[in-house]
Amino acid sequence: MTPSLTDEPRTIQAVLDRSALHSFARGHIHVGELLIDVADDDAFMGIPTVALLEAYAETRGNQHATALLRLLVTLPGIAVIDLDAETAEAVAHEVEAAEGDLARSHAVWAAKEHEAWYLTTEPTEVTELLPPGQVHVIPRKDA
């Protein structure tokens, strides 16, 4: 079973958006390196379920990418951020500013809610949604 925020209180230090999930699914090392740093701080990296859903949908047919996403959600230091009825109402306030992008809305809400880093390969997509100091850019190319 995937760890969930409803299981126990967790400190979320960073939140992955859909683009960061894709980076991991392509086998890039950046997210994994940051996960080690976050786990070393006894904190967690959060994965919003809507961003995870979109990442799975966009990698359909790519068994390797899907397997890496499945692996990521089972790693120590990862917490899946569920979208329940209460959270859905709160996330809805981000949808208009995110131009209807539900996955981005959930990830932005999670970063704000947990006062966490927002990890993305698409920083220009959130310039109006989060302060620049809260956005951590994941390189598009592997190291």
PDB file of C-alpha atoms in Angstrom, residues 25-79:
ATOM      1  CA  ALA A  25       9.957   8.554 -15.184  1.00  0.00           C
ATOM      2  CA  ARG A  26      12.523   9.347 -17.905  1.00  0.00           C
ATOM      3  CA  GLY A  27      15.219   8.055 -15.561  1.00  0.00           C
ATOM      4  CA  HIS A  28      16.774  11.443 -14.789  1.00  0.00           C
ATOM      5  CA  ILE A  29      18.621  11.530 -11.492  1.00  0.00           C
ATOM      6  CA  HIS A  30      17.606  14.980 -10.199  1.00  0.00           C
ATOM      7  CA  VAL A  31      14.460  13.978  -8.305  1.00  0.00           C
ATOM      8  CA  GLY A  32      16.209  10.975  -6.752  1.00  0.00           C
ATOM      9  CA  GLU A  33      19.092  13.125  -5.550  1.00  0.00           C
ATOM     10  CA  LEU A  34      16.700  15.628  -3.976  1.00  0.00           C
ATOM     11  CA  LEU A  35      14.711  12.789  -2.397  1.00  0.00           C
ATOM     12  CA  ILE A  36      17.874  11.632  -0.614  1.00  0.00           C
ATOM     13  CA  ASP A  37      18.450  15.163   0.731  1.00  0.00           C
ATOM     14  CA  VAL A  38      14.832  15.477   1.881  1.00  0.00           C
ATOM     15  CA  ALA A  39      14.853  12.042   3.545  1.00  0.00           C
ATOM     16  CA  ASP A  40      18.165  12.884   5.264  1.00  0.00           C
ATOM     17  CA  ASP A  41      16.310  15.813   6.877  1.00  0.00           C
ATOM     18  CA  ASP A  42      13.680  13.345   8.202  1.00  0.00           C
ATOM     19  CA  ALA A  43      11.143  14.973   5.914  1.00  0.00           C
ATOM     20  CA  PHE A  44       9.088  13.802   2.968  1.00  0.00           C
ATOM     21  CA  MET A  45       8.628  14.639  -0.674  1.00  0.00           C
ATOM     22  CA  GLY A  46       4.937  14.918  -1.516  1.00  0.00           C
ATOM     23  CA  ILE A  47       3.292  13.656  -4.671  1.00  0.00           C
ATOM     24  CA  PRO A  48      -0.178  15.120  -5.290  1.00  0.00           C
ATOM     25  CA  THR A  49      -2.512  12.392  -6.553  1.00  0.00           C
ATOM     26  CA  VAL A  50      -3.811  14.508  -9.436  1.00  0.00           C
ATOM     27  CA  ALA A  51      -0.263  15.135 -10.695  1.00  0.00           C
ATOM     28  CA  LEU A  52       0.452  11.414 -10.335  1.00  0.00           C
ATOM     29  CA  LEU A  53      -2.710  10.550 -12.250  1.00  0.00           C
ATOM     30  CA  GLU A  54      -1.720  12.866 -15.096  1.00  0.00           C
ATOM     31  CA  ALA A  55       1.831  11.498 -15.165  1.00  0.00           C
ATOM     32  CA  TYR A  56       0.503   7.930 -15.392  1.00  0.00           C
ATOM     33  CA  ALA A  57      -1.944   8.920 -18.136  1.00  0.00           C
ATOM     34  CA  GLU A  58       0.774  10.641 -20.153  1.00  0.00           C
ATOM     35  CA  THR A  59       3.191   7.692 -19.887  1.00  0.00           C
ATOM     36  CA  ARG A  60       0.672   5.017 -20.879  1.00  0.00           C
ATOM     37  CA  GLY A  61       2.285   2.552 -23.232  1.00  0.00           C
ATOM     38  CA  ASN A  62       5.757   3.241 -21.845  1.00  0.00           C
ATOM     39  CA  GLN A  63       6.276   0.320 -19.487  1.00  0.00           C
ATOM     40  CA  HIS A  64       9.627   1.595 -18.224  1.00  0.00           C
ATOM     41  CA  ALA A  65       8.246   5.038 -17.305  1.00  0.00           C
ATOM     42  CA  THR A  66       5.191   3.501 -15.656  1.00  0.00           C
ATOM     43  CA  ALA A  67       7.398   1.136 -13.651  1.00  0.00           C
ATOM     44  CA  LEU A  68       9.524   4.053 -12.440  1.00  0.00           C
ATOM     45  CA  LEU A  69       6.419   5.956 -11.318  1.00  0.00           C
ATOM     46  CA  ARG A  70       5.191   2.844  -9.473  1.00  0.00           C
ATOM     47  CA  LEU A  71       8.605   2.575  -7.810  1.00  0.00           C
ATOM     48  CA  LEU A  72       8.719   6.240  -6.825  1.00  0.00           C
ATOM     49  CA  VAL A  73       5.509   6.123  -4.784  1.00  0.00           C
ATOM     50  CA  THR A  74       6.851   3.201  -2.733  1.00  0.00           C
ATOM     51  CA  LEU A  75      10.177   4.770  -1.776  1.00  0.00           C
ATOM     52  CA  PRO A  76      10.912   5.848   1.782  1.00  0.00           C
ATOM     53  CA  GLY A  77      10.614   9.610   2.024  1.00  0.00           C
ATOM     54  CA  ILE A  78       7.651   9.794  -0.343  1.00  0.00           C
ATOM     55  CA  ALA A  79       4.131  10.698   0.783  1.00  0.00           C
TER      56      ALA A  79
END
